[in-house]
mmCIF file of C-alpha atoms in Angstrom:
data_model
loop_
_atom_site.group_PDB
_atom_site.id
_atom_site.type_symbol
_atom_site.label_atom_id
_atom_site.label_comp_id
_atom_site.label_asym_id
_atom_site.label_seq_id
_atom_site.Cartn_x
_atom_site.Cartn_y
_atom_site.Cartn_z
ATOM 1 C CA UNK A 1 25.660 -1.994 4.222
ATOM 2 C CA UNK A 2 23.158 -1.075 6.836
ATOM 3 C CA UNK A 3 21.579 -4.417 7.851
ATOM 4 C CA UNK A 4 18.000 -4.663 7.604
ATOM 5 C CA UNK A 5 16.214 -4.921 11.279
ATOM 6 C CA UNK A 6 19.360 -6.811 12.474
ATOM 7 C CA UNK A 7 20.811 -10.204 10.819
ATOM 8 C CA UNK A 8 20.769 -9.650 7.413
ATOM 9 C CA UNK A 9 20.128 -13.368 6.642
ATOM 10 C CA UNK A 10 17.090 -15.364 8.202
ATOM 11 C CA UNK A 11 17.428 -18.643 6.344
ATOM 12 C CA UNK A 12 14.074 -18.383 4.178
ATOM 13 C CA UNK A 13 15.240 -14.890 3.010
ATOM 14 C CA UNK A 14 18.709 -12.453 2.704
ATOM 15 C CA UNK A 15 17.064 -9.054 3.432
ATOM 16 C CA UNK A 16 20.021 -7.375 3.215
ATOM 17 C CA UNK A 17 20.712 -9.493 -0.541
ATOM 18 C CA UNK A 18 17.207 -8.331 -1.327
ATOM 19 C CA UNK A 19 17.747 -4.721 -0.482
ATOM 20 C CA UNK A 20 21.203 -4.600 -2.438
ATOM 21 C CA UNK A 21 19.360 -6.391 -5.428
ATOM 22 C CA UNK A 22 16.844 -4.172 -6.001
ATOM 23 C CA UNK A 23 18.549 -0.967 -5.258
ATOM 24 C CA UNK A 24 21.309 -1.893 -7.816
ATOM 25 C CA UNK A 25 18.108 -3.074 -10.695
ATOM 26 C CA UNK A 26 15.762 -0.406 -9.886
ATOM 27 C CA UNK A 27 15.465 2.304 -13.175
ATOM 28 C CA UNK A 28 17.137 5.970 -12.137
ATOM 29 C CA UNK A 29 14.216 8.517 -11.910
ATOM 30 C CA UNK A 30 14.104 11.697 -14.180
ATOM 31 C CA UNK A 31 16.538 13.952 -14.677
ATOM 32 C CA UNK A 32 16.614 16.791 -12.451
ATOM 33 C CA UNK A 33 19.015 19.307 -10.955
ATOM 34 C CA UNK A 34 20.329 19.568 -7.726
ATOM 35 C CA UNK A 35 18.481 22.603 -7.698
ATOM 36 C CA UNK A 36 15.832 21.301 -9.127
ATOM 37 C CA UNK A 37 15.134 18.089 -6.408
ATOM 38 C CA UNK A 38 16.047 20.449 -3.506
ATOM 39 C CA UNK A 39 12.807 23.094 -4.653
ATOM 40 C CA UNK A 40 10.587 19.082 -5.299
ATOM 41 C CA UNK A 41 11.895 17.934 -1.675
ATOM 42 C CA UNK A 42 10.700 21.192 -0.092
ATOM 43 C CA UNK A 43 7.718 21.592 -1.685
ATOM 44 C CA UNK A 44 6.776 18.293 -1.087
ATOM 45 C CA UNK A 45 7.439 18.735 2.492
ATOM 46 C CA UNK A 46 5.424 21.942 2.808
ATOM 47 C CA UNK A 47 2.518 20.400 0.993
ATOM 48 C CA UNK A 48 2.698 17.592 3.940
ATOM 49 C CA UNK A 49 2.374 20.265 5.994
ATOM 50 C CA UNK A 50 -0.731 22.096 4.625
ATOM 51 C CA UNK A 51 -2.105 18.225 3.809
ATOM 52 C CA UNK A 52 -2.963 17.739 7.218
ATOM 53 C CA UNK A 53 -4.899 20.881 8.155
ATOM 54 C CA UNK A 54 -7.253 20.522 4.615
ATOM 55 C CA UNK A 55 -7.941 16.526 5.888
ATOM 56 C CA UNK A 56 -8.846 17.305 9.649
ATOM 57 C CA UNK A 57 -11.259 19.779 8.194
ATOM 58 C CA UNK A 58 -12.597 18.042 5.448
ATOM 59 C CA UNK A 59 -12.908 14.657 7.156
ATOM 60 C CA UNK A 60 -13.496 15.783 10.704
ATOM 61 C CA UNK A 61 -11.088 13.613 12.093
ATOM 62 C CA UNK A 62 -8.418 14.647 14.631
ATOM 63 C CA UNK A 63 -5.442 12.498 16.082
ATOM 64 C CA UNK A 64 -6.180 11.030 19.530
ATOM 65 C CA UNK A 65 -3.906 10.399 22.357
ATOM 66 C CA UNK A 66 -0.501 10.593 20.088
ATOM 67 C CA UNK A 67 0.546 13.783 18.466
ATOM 68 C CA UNK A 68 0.201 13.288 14.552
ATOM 69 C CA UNK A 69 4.005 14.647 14.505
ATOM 70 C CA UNK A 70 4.677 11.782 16.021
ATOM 71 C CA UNK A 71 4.881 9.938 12.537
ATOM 72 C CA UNK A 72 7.101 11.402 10.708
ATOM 73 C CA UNK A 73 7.041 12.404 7.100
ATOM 74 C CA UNK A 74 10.227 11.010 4.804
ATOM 75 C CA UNK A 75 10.676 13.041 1.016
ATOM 76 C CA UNK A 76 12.898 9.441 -0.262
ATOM 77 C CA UNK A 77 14.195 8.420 -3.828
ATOM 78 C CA UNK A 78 13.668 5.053 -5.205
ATOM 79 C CA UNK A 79 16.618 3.101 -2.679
ATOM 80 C CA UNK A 80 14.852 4.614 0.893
ATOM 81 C CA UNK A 81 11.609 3.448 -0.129
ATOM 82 C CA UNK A 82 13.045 0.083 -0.766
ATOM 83 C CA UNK A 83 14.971 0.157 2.321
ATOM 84 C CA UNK A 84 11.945 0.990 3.997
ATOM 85 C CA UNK A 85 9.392 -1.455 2.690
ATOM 86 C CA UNK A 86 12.077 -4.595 2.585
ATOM 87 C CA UNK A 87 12.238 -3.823 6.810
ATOM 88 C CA UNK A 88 8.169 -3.519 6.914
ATOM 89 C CA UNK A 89 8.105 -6.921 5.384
ATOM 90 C CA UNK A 90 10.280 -8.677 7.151
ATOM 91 C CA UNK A 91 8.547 -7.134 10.241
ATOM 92 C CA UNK A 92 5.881 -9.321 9.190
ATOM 93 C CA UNK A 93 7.023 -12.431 7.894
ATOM 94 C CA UNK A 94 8.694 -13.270 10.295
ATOM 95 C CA UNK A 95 6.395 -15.309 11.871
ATOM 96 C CA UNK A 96 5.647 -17.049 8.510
ATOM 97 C CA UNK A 97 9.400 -17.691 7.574
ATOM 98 C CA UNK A 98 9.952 -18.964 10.310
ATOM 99 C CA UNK A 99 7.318 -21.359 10.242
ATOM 100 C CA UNK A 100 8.592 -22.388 6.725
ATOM 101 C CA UNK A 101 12.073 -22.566 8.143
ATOM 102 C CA UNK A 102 10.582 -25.269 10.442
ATOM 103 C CA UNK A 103 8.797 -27.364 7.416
ATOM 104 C CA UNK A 104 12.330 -27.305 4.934
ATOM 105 C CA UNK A 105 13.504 -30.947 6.728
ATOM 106 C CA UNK A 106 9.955 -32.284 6.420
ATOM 107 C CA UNK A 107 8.360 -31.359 3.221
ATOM 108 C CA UNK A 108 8.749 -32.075 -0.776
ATOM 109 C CA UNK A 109 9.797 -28.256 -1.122
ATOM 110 C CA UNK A 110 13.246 -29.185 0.868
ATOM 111 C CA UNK A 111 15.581 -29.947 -2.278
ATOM 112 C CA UNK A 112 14.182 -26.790 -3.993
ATOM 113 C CA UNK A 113 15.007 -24.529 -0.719
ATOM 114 C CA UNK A 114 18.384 -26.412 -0.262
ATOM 115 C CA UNK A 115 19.359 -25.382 -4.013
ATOM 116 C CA UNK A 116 17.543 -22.274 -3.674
ATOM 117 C CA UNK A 117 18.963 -20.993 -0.312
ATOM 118 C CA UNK A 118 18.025 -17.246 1.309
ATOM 119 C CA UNK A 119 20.541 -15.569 -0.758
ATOM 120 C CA UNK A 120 18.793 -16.654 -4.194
ATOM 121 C CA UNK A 121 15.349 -15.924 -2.869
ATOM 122 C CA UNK A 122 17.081 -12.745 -1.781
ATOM 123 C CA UNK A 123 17.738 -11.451 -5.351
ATOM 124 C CA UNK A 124 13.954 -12.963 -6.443
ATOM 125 C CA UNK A 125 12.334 -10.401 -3.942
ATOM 126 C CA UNK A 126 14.339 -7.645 -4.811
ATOM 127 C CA UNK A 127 14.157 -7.981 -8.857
ATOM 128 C CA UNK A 128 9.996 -7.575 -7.839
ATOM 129 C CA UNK A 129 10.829 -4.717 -5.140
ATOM 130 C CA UNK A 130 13.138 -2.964 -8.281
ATOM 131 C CA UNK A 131 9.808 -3.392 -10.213
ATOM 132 C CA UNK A 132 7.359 -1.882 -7.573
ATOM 133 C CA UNK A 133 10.375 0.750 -6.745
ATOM 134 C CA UNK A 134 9.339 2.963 -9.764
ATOM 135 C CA UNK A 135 5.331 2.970 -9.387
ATOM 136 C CA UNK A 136 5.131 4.062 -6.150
ATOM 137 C CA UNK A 137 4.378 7.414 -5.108
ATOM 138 C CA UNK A 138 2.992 7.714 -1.888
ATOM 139 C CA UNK A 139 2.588 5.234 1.319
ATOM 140 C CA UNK A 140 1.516 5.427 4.479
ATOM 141 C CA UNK A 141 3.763 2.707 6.157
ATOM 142 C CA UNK A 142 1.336 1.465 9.346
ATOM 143 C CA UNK A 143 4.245 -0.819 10.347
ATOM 144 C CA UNK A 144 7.333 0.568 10.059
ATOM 145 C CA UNK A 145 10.142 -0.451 12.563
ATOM 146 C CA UNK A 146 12.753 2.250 12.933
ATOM 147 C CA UNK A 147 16.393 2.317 11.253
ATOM 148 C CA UNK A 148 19.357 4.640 11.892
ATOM 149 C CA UNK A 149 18.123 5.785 8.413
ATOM 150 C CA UNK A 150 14.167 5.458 8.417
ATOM 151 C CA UNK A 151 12.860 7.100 11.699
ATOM 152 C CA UNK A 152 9.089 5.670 12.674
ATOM 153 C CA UNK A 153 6.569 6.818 15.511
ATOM 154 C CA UNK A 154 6.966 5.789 18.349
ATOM 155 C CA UNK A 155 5.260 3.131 20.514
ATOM 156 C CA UNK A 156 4.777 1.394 16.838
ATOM 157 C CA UNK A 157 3.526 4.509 15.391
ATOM 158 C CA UNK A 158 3.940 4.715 11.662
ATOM 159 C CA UNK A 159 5.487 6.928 9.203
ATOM 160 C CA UNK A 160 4.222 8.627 5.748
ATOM 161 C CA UNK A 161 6.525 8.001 2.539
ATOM 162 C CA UNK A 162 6.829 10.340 -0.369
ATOM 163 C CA UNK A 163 8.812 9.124 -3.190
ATOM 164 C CA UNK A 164 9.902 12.281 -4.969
ATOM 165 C CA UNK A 165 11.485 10.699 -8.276
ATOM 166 C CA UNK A 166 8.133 8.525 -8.890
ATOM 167 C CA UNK A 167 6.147 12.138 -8.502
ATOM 168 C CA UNK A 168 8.252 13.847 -10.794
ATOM 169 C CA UNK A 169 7.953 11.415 -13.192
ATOM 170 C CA UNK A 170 4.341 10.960 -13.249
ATOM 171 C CA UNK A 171 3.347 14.836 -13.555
ATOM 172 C CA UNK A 172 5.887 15.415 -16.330
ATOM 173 C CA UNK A 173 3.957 12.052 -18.239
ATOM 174 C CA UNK A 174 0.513 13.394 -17.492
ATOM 175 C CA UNK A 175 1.482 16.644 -18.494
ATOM 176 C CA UNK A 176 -0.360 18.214 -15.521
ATOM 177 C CA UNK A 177 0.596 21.178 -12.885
ATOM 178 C CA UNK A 178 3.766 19.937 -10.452
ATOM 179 C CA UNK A 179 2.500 22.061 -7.554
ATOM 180 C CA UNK A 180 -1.368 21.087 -7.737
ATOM 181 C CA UNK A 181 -0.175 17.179 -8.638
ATOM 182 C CA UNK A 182 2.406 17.257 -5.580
ATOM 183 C CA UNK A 183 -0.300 18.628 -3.003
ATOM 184 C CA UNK A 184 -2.496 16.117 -4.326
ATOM 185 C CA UNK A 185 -0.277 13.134 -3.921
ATOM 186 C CA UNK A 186 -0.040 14.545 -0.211
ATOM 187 C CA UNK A 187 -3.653 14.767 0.663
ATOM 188 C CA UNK A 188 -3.995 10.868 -0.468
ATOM 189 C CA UNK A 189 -1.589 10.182 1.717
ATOM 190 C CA UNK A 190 -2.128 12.043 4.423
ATOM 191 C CA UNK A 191 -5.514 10.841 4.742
ATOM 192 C CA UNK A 192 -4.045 7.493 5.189
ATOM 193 C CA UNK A 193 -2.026 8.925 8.094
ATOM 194 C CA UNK A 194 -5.125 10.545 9.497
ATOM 195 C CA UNK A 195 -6.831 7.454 9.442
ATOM 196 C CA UNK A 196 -4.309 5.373 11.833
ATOM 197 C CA UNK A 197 -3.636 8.774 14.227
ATOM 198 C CA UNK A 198 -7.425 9.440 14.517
ATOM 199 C CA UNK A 199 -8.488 5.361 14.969
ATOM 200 C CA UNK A 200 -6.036 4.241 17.593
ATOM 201 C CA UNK A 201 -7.351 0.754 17.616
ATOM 202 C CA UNK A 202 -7.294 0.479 13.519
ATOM 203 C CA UNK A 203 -3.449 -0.740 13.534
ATOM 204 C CA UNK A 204 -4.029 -3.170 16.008
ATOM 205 C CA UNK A 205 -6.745 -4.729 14.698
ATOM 206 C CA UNK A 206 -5.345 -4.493 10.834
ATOM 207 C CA UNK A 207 -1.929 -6.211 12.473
ATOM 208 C CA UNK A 208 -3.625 -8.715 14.287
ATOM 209 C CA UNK A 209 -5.633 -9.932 10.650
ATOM 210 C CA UNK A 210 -2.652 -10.312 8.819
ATOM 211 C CA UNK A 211 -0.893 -12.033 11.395
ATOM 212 C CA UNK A 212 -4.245 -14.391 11.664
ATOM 213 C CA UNK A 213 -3.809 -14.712 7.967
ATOM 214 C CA UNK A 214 -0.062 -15.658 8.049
ATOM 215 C CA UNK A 215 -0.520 -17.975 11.208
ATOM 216 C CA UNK A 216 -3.043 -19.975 8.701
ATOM 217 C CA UNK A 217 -0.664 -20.499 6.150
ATOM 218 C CA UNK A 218 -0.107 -23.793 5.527
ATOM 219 C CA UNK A 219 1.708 -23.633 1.737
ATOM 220 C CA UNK A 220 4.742 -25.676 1.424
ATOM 221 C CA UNK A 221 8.166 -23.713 1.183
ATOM 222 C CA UNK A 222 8.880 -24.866 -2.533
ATOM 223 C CA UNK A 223 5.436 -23.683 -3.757
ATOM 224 C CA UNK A 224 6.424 -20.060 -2.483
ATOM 225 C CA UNK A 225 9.508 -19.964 -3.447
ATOM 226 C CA UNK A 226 8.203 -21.038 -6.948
ATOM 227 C CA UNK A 227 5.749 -18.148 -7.080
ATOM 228 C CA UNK A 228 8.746 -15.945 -6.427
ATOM 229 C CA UNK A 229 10.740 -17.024 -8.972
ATOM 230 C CA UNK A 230 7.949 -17.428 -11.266
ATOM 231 C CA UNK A 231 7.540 -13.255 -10.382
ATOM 232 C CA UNK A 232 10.938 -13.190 -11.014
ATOM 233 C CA UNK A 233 11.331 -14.367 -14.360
ATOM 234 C CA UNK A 234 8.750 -12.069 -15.492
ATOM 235 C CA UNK A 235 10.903 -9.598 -15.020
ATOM 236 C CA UNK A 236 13.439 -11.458 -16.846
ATOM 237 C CA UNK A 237 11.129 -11.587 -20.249
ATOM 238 C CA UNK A 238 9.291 -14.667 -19.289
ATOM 239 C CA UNK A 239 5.583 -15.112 -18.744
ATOM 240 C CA UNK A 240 4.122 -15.921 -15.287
ATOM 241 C CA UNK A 241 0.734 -18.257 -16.666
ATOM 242 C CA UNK A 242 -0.548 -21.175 -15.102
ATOM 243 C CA UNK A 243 -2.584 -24.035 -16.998
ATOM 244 C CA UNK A 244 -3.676 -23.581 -20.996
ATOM 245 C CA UNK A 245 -2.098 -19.974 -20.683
ATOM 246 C CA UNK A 246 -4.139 -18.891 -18.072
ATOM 247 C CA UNK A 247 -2.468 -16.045 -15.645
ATOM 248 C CA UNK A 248 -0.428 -17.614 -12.605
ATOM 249 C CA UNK A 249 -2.212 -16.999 -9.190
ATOM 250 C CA UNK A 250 -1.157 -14.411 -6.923
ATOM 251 C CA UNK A 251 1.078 -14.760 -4.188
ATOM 252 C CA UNK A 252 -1.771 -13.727 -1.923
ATOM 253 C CA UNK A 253 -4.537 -16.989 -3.692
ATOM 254 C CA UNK A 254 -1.839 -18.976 -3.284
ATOM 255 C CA UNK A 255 -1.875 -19.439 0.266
ATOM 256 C CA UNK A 256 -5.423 -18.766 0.902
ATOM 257 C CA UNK A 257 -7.093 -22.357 3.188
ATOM 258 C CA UNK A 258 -10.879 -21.518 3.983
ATOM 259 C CA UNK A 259 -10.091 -20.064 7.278
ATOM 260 C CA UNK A 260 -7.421 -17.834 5.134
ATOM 261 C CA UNK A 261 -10.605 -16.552 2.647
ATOM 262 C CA UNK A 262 -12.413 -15.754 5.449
ATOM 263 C CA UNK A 263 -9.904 -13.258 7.280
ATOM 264 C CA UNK A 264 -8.955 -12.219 3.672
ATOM 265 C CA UNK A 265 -12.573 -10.659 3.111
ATOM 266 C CA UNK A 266 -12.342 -9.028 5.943
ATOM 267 C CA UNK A 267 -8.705 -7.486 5.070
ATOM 268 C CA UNK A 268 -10.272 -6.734 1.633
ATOM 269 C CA UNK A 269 -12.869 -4.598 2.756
ATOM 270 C CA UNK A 270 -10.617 -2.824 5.479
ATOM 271 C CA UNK A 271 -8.471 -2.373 2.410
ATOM 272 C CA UNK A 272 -11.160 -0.686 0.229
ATOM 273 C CA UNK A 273 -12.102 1.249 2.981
ATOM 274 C CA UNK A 274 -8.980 3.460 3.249
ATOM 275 C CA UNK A 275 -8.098 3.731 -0.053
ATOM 276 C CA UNK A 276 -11.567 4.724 -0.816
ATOM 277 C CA UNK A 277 -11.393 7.297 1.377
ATOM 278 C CA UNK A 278 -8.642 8.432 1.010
ATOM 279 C CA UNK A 279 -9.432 9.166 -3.038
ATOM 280 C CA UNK A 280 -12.796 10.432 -1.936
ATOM 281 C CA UNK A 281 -10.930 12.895 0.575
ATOM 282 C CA UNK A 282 -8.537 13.962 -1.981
ATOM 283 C CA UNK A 283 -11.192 14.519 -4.924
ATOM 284 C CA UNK A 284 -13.188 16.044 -2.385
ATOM 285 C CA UNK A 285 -10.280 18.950 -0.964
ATOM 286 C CA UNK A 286 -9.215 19.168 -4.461
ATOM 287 C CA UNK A 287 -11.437 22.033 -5.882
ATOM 288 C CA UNK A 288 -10.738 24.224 -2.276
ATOM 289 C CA UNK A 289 -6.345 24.290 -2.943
ATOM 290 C CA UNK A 290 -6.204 22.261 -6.197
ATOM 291 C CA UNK A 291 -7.385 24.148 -8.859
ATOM 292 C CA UNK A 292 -6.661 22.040 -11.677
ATOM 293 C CA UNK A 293 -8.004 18.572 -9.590
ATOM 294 C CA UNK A 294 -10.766 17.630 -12.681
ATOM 295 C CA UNK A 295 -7.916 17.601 -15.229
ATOM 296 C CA UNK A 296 -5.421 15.231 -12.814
ATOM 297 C CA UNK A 297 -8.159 12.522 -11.591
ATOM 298 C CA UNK A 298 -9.052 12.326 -15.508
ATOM 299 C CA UNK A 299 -5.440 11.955 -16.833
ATOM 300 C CA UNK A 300 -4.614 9.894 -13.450
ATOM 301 C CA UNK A 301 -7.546 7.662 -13.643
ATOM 302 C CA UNK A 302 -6.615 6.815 -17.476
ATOM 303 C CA UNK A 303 -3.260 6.437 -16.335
ATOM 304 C CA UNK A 304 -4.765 3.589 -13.957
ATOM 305 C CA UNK A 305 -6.734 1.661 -16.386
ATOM 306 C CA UNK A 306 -4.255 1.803 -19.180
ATOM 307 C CA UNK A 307 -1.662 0.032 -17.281
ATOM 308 C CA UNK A 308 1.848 -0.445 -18.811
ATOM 309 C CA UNK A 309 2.996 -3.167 -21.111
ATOM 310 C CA UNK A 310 1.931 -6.905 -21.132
ATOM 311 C CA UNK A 311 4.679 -7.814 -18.916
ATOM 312 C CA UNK A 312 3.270 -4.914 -16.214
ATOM 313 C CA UNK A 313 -0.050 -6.505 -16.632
ATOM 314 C CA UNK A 314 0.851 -9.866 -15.665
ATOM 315 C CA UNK A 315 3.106 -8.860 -12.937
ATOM 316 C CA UNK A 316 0.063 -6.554 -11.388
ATOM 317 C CA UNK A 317 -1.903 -10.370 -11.785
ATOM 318 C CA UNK A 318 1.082 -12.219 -9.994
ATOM 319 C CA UNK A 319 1.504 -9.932 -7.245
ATOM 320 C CA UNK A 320 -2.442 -8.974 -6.246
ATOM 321 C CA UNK A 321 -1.562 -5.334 -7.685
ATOM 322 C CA UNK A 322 -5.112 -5.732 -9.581
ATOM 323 C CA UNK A 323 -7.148 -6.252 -6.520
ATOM 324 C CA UNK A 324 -5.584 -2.607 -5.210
ATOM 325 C CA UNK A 325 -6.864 -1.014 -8.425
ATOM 326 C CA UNK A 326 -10.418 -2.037 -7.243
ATOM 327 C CA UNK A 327 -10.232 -1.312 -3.804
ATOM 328 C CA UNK A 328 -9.467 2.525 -4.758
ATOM 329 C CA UNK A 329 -12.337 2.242 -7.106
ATOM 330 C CA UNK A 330 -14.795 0.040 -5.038
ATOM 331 C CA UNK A 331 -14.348 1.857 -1.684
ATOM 332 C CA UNK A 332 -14.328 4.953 -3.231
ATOM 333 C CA UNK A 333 -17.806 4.177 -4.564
ATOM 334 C CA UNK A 334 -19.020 2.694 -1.193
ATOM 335 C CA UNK A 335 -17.427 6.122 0.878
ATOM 336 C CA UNK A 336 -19.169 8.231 -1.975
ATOM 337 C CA UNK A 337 -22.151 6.576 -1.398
ATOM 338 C CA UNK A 338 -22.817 6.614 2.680
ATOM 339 C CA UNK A 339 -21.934 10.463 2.828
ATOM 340 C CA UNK A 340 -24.317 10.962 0.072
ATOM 341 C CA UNK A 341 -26.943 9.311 2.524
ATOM 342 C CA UNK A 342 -25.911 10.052 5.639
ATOM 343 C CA UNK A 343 -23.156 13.126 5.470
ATOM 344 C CA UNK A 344 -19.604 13.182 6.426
ATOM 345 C CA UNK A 345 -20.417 12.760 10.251
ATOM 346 C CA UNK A 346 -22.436 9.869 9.697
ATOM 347 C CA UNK A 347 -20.158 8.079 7.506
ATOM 348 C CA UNK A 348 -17.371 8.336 10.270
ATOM 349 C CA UNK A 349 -19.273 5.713 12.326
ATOM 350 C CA UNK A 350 -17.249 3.424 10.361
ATOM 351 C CA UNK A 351 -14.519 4.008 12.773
ATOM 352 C CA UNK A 352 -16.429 3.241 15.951
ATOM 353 C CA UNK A 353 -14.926 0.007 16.584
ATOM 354 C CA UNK A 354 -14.373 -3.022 14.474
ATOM 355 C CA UNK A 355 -17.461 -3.969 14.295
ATOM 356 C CA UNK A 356 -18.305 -0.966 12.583
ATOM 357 C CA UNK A 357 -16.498 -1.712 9.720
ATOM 358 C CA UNK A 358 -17.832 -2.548 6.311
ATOM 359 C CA UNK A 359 -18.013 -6.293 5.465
ATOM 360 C CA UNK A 360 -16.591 -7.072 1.918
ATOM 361 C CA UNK A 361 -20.531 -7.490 1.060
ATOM 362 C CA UNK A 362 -21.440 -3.862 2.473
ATOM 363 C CA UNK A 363 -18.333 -2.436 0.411
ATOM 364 C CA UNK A 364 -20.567 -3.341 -2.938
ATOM 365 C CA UNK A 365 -24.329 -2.558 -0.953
ATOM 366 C CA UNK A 366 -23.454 0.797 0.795
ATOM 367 C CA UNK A 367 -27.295 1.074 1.559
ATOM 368 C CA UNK A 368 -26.875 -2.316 3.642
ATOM 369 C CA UNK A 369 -23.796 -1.324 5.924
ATOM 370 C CA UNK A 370 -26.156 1.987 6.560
ATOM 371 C CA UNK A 371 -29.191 -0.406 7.594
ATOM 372 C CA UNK A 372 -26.595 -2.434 9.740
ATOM 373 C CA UNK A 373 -24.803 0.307 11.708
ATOM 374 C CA UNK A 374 -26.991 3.563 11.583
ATOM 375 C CA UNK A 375 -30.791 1.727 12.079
ATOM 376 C CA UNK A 376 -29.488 -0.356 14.736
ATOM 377 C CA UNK A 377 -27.897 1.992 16.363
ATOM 378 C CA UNK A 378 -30.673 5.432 16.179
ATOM 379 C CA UNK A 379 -33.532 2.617 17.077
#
């Protein structure tokens, strides 16, 4: 097997275990033909492709200093987005395993790590990246390090993810158009894209919060692990809940110290930000090239709040899946909101600098990040 960013094992984690784990768990995607996933791969590509053009215009943003081609755009099945996401993660964290790795001989958590080991925890993260493997249908991956398999952009550039079986599967279940659903898949993500080519300091900043974020970490090995496995058993039948029934924390709340909340609103509201706008973008193209948009966002939208089965449910609660459901819904708001007041041009102060940026406050009061940055600013 390929091996994961180098070693395969870094003592906290197998990567390699993990990807073999969850490539050999993860549920096939829908039948289709050769033909048939040769026409889905090339439209898919092509929409990409016209994706770009509609966003510039639409959101009057244009790449700067790096050509957008730069990032390339991967049609994958089920095992290259795993692949890909299992060597994002261990991109970044590293610094927090290894940290961990440093704690094992000095903290309660050691006997649970020694009987543990990296190989177990290995087959833990990949029974949850089997379960995320099949929901997935788009991603814009801001750090991506390049594989023999997986190119990335260079000088850290990024790289845009389709996952054609997830796609597939989605518009045959909403029982919607394959060529309007697959362009607007594409415009979601390539708004992301546009976002990170057009802001060249956004990636840097975004990388330098989560690192801030991991650096603060200061939960013991054994708890994490724990949360994994609790994650883990889920998918097993069992039920992730905490005291009198209550729903298990997330992996996220359950390494969150006060300096960690603080950084984490901030992250939040970058969070809602993008995926705001980038639903807001894609709703907002739609009616130009996507003439059946209304009848998708209404049958996707249900889709969103109906969820899956109790076990999906309480996995979304484990793994902080439910806070993404209301960024897309609170940013989307807060985006809808400052054009409203202010029009598209105005709204794109928000990528000025980082200090332009929403606060997780602003994200709910619209009206008060347009006092904050447009007052000041035209006084």
């Amino acid at each position: 097997m390929t091996s994961i960013g180098g070693a395969g094992t870094s003592g906290m984690v197998d990567w390699n275990l993990a990807v073999a784990t969850a490539t050999r768990l993860v549920r096939p995607g829908p039948e289709v033909s050769r033909d048939e996933a040769r026409e889905v791969v090339a439209e898919l590509r092509k929409h990409a492709k016209a994706s770009e053009r509609h966003v510039r215009a639409y959101t009057r943003m244009l790449p700067e200093g790096a050509d957008v081609h730069d990032t390339p755009v991967l049609v994958v099945d089920r095992a290259g987005w795993i692949k890909a996401n299992v060597a994002g993660f261990r991109e970044l964290l590293t610094p927090l395993l290894g940290k961990m790795q440093e704690r094992r001989s000095t903290t309660p958590g050691n006997a649970v790590l020694s009987a543990v080991g990296g190989k177990v925890t290995g087959v833990e993260l990949g029974m949850l990246l089997s379960f995320l493997a099949s929901r997935i249908l788009g991603q814009y991956e801001t750090f991506a390090p390049a594989t023999r398999e997986l190119p990335a952009g260079a000088d850290g550039g990024g790289r845009l993810l389709l996952v054609a079986p997830n796609i597939v599967h989605v518009e045959r279940e909403l029982e919607v158009s394959p060529r309007d659903f697959r362009l607007w898949v594409c415009l979601h993500e390539e708004t992301h894209r546009t976002q990170f080519t057009a802001v060249p300091w956004l990636r840097d900043h975004l990388q330098g919060e989560i690192q801030s974020f991991l650096a603060a970490t200061e939960v013991d090995p054994g708890t994490f692990v724990e949360r994994l496995r609790e994650a883990a058993q889920a998918l097993a039948g069992g039920r992730p809940e905490g005291e009198a029934g209550e729903p298990a924390p997330s992996l996220v709340e359950i390494v969150q110290t006060p300096e960690q909340r603080e950084i984490l609103g901030r992250l939040t509201a970058v969070m809602s930000l993008l995926e705001g706008h980038a639903d807001y973008v894609m709703d907002g193209v739609g009616p130009e090239v996507v003439p059946s948009v209304a009848e998708i966002r209404e049958k996707f939208q249900q889709r969103r709040a109906r969820g899956a089965s109790r076990l999906d449910l309480a996995l979304r609660k484990l793994l902080g899946l439910d806070a993404k459901l209301r960024q897309y819904r609170d940013g989307e708001r807060f985006v809808r909101a400052v054009v409203d007041q202010v029009g598209m041009d105005g709204f794109n102060r928000v990528w000025t600098s980082p200090n332009t940026l929403p606060t997780k406050s602003e994200i709910a009061a619209p009206a008060d990040w347009i006092a904050r940055v447009h007052r000041k600013a035209d006084s």
